[in-house]
């Protein structure tokens, strides 16, 4: 009977030590930062202003026609590739 009690105490002690070790690692991993990160290429649309050249016909005080170069700016959407860090 003495051996049975000793074996029971040893098994119970191993279970308690295992439970404490398991709980200790789970709380430590909660504060651990993610180690699996990579960079992914993403296409983002941005607005850019680009110059556009137009030739406009104007008239002088005598009624003669002449052309003038006029620059105007147009806002267009342009695709831009960017690297984004993804962690999980």
Short mmCIF file of C-alpha atoms in Angstrom, two decimals:
data_model
loop_
_atom_site.label_atom_id
_atom_site.label_comp_id
_atom_site.label_asym_id
_atom_site.label_seq_id
_atom_site.Cartn_x
_atom_site.Cartn_y
_atom_site.Cartn_z
CA UNK A 1 0.00 0.00 0.00
CA UNK A 2 2.92 2.31 0.71
CA UNK A 3 4.17 2.07 -2.88
CA UNK A 4 0.72 2.94 -4.23
CA UNK A 5 0.57 6.13 -2.16
CA UNK A 6 4.10 7.09 -3.24
CA UNK A 7 3.22 6.49 -6.91
CA UNK A 8 0.03 8.51 -6.53
CA UNK A 9 1.98 11.44 -5.01
CA UNK A 10 4.58 11.36 -7.79
CA UNK A 11 1.95 11.30 -10.56
CA UNK A 12 -0.02 14.09 -8.88
CA UNK A 13 3.15 16.17 -8.51
CA UNK A 14 4.00 15.68 -12.18
CA UNK A 15 0.49 16.78 -13.21
CA UNK A 16 0.71 19.92 -11.05
CA UNK A 17 4.18 20.76 -12.40
CA UNK A 18 2.97 20.24 -15.95
CA UNK A 19 -0.05 22.48 -15.38
CA UNK A 20 2.12 25.23 -13.90
CA UNK A 21 4.52 24.96 -16.83
CA UNK A 22 1.67 25.12 -19.31
CA UNK A 23 0.11 28.18 -17.64
CA UNK A 24 3.50 29.88 -17.45
CA UNK A 25 4.11 29.54 -21.20
CA UNK A 26 0.63 30.71 -22.14
CA UNK A 27 0.96 33.98 -20.21
CA UNK A 28 4.43 34.60 -21.63
CA UNK A 29 3.21 34.14 -25.19
CA UNK A 30 0.45 36.72 -24.65
CA UNK A 31 3.08 39.49 -24.44
CA UNK A 32 5.16 38.09 -27.30
CA UNK A 33 5.21 40.11 -30.48
CA UNK A 34 4.37 38.38 -33.80
CA UNK A 35 7.46 37.03 -35.49
CA UNK A 36 5.93 36.17 -38.86
CA UNK A 37 6.02 39.35 -40.94
CA UNK A 38 6.43 39.93 -44.64
CA UNK A 39 6.08 42.78 -47.13
CA UNK A 40 3.27 42.73 -49.66
CA UNK A 41 3.01 44.89 -52.79
CA UNK A 42 -0.27 46.82 -52.91
CA UNK A 43 -1.61 49.13 -55.62
CA UNK A 44 -2.93 52.43 -54.25
CA UNK A 45 -4.66 55.12 -56.31
CA UNK A 46 -3.33 58.64 -55.73
CA UNK A 47 -4.36 62.02 -57.14
CA UNK A 48 -1.69 63.92 -59.07
CA UNK A 49 -1.82 67.17 -60.96
CA UNK A 50 -0.35 67.12 -64.46
CA UNK A 51 0.14 70.03 -66.85
CA UNK A 52 -1.81 70.10 -70.12
CA UNK A 53 -0.78 72.47 -72.93
CA UNK A 54 -3.53 74.04 -75.06
CA UNK A 55 -3.20 76.42 -77.98
CA UNK A 56 -5.86 79.15 -77.92
CA UNK A 57 -6.68 81.54 -80.75
CA UNK A 58 -6.89 85.16 -79.62
CA UNK A 59 -7.44 88.38 -81.56
CA UNK A 60 -5.57 91.66 -81.29
CA UNK A 61 -7.15 95.15 -81.37
CA UNK A 62 -7.15 95.11 -85.18
CA UNK A 63 -8.98 91.79 -85.40
CA UNK A 64 -5.97 89.71 -86.52
CA UNK A 65 -5.80 86.19 -85.10
CA UNK A 66 -2.80 84.80 -83.25
CA UNK A 67 -2.24 81.66 -81.17
CA UNK A 68 -1.19 81.60 -77.53
CA UNK A 69 0.08 78.66 -75.55
CA UNK A 70 -1.99 78.17 -72.37
CA UNK A 71 -0.98 75.72 -69.66
CA UNK A 72 -3.68 74.30 -67.43
CA UNK A 73 -3.44 71.65 -64.76
CA UNK A 74 -5.65 68.56 -64.55
CA UNK A 75 -6.00 66.28 -61.54
CA UNK A 76 -5.84 62.59 -62.49
CA UNK A 77 -5.88 59.32 -60.53
CA UNK A 78 -2.64 57.36 -60.92
CA UNK A 79 -1.93 53.81 -59.68
CA UNK A 80 1.10 53.63 -57.37
CA UNK A 81 2.76 50.46 -56.05
CA UNK A 82 3.56 50.51 -52.32
CA UNK A 83 5.05 47.96 -49.94
CA UNK A 84 2.95 47.22 -46.86
CA UNK A 85 4.22 45.27 -43.85
CA UNK A 86 1.87 42.40 -42.92
CA UNK A 87 2.28 40.57 -39.59
CA UNK A 88 0.27 37.69 -38.25
#
